[in-house]
CSV table of C-alpha atoms in Angstrom, one decimal:
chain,number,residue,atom,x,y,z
A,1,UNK,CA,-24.6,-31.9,-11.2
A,2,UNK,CA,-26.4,-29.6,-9.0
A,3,UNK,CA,-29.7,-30.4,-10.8
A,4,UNK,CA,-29.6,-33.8,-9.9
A,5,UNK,CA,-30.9,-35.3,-6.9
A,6,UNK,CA,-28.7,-35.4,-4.1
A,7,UNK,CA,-28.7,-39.3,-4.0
A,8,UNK,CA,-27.6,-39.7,-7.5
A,9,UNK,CA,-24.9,-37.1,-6.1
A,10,UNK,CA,-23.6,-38.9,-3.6
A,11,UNK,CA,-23.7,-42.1,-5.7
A,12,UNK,CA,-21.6,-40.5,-8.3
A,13,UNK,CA,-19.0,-39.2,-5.5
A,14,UNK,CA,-18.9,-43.0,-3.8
A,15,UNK,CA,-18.9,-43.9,-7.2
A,16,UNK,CA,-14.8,-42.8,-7.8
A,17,UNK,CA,-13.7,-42.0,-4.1
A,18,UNK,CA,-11.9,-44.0,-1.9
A,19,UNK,CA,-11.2,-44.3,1.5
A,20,UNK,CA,-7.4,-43.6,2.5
A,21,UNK,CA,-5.4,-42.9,5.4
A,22,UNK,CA,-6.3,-39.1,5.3
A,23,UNK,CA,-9.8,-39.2,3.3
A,24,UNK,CA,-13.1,-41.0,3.5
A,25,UNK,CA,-16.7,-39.9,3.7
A,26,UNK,CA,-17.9,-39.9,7.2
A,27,UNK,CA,-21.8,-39.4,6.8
A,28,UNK,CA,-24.2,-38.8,4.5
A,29,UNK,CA,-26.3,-35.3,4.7
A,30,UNK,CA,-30.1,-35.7,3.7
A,31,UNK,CA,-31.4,-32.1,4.9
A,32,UNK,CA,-31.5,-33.1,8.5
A,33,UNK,CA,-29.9,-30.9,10.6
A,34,UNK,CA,-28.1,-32.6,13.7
A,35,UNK,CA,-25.3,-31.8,16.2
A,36,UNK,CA,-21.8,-32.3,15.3
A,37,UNK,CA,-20.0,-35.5,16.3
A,38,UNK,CA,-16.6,-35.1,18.3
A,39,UNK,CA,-15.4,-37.9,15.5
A,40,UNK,CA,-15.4,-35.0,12.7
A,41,UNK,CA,-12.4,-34.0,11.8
A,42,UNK,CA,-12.4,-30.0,10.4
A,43,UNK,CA,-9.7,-29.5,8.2
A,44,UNK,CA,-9.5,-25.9,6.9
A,45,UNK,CA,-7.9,-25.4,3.4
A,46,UNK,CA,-5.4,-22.5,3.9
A,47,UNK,CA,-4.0,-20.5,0.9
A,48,UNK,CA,-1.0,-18.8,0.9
A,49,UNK,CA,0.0,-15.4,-0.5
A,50,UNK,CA,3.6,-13.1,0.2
A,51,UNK,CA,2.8,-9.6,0.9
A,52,UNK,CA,5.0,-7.0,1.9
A,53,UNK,CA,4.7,-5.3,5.5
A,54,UNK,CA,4.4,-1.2,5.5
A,55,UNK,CA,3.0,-0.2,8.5
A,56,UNK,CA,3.7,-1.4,12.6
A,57,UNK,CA,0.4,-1.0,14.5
A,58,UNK,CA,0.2,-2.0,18.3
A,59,UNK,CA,-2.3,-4.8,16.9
A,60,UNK,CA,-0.5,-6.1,14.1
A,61,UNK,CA,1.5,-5.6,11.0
A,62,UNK,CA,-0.4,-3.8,7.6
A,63,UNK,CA,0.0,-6.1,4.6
A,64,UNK,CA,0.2,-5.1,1.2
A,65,UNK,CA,0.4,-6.7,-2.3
A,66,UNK,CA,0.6,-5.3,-5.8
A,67,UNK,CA,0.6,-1.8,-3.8
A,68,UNK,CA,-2.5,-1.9,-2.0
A,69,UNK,CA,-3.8,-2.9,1.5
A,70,UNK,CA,-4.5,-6.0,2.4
A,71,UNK,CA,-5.5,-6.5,5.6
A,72,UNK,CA,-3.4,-6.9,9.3
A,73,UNK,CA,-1.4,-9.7,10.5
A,74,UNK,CA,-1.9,-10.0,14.3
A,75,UNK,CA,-1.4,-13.8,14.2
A,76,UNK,CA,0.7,-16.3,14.8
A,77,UNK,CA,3.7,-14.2,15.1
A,78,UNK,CA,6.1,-15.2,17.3
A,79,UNK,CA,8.3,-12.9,19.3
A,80,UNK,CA,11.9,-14.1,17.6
A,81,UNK,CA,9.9,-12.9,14.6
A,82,UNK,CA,9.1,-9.8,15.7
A,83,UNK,CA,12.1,-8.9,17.1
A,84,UNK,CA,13.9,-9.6,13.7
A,85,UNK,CA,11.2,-7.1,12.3
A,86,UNK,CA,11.7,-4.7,14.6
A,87,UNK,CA,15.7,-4.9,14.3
A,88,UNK,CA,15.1,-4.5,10.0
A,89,UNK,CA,12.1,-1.9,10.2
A,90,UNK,CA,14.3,0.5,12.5
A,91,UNK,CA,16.6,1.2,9.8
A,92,UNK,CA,13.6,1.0,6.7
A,93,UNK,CA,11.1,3.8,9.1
A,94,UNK,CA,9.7,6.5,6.3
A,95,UNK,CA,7.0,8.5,8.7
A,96,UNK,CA,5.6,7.6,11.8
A,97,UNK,CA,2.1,8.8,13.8
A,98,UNK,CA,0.2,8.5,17.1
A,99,UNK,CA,-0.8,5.1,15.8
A,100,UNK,CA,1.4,3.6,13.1
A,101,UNK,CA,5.1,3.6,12.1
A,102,UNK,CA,5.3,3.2,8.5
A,103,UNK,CA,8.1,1.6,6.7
A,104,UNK,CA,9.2,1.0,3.0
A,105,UNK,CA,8.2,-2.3,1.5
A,106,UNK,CA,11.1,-4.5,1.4
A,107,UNK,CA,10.5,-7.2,4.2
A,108,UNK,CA,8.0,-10.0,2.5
A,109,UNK,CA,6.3,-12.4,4.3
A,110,UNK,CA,4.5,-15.4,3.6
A,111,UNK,CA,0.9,-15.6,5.1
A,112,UNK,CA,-1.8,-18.3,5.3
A,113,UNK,CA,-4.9,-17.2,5.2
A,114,UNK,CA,-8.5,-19.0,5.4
A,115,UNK,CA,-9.3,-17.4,1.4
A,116,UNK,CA,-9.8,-13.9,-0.2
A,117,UNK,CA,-13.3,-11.4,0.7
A,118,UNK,CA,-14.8,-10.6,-1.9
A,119,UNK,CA,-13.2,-7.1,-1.3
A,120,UNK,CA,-9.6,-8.6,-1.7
A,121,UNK,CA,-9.1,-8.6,1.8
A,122,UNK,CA,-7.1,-11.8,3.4
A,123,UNK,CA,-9.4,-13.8,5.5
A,124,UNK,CA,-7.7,-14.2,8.7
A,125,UNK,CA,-4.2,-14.2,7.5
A,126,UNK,CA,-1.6,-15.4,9.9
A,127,UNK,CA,2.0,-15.1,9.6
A,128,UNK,CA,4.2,-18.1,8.5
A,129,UNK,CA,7.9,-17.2,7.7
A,130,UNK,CA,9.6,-13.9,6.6
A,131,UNK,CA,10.7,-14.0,2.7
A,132,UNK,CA,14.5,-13.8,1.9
């Protein structure tokens, strides 16, 4: 479809799309650029992964799946969540530095995240709920 003209595009889309309570097509783009309207809505598409947590940093927690680094999760962690981390992790510590204290991979949590870089890093991953 990308060959196509972008009003034969849009005609197709109109053609099966309806408007519902959460959906409907708010403008149509022809190449002009123009300012954003407060009466767009953003909605951000989240994925969700579980990783496990091996390492405590003063900035966040390192996240890993399949074995490997993932990337840190600094957000959205409340602090009755990280006090039930740091109750577990005492007992779990396998080395600790300057700057980290590393732990054994056995607490999972489930993160959102925006998507995946292109280097298999999360994309601004934010905690959501530890994984029993």
């Amino acid at each position: 479809m990308r060959s196509l003209p972008l009003t034969e595009r849009v005609a197709i889309l109109d053609s099966f799309m309806t408007k519902t309570e959460h959906f409907r097509r708010v403008m149509q783009i022809d190449g002009r650029i123009g300012r954003r309207s407060d009466k767009w809505l953003k909605m951000i598409n989240y994925t969700y992964a579980e990783v496990k947590i091996t390492r405590d940093t003063d900035f966040g927690w390192l996240a890993q799946q399949n074995g490997r680094p993932v990337g840190v999760i600094e957000l959205a962690v409340s602090a009755n969540h990280r006090k039930a981390f740091y109750r577990i992790a005492q007992n779990i510590v396998t080395g600790e530095d300057k700057n980290f204290v590393y732990v054994k991979p056995l607490i999972t949590a489930r993160i959102r995240m925006r998507n995946w870089h292109k280097s298999e890093m999360m994309r601004t991953p934010e905690f959501v709920q530890f994984v029993v």
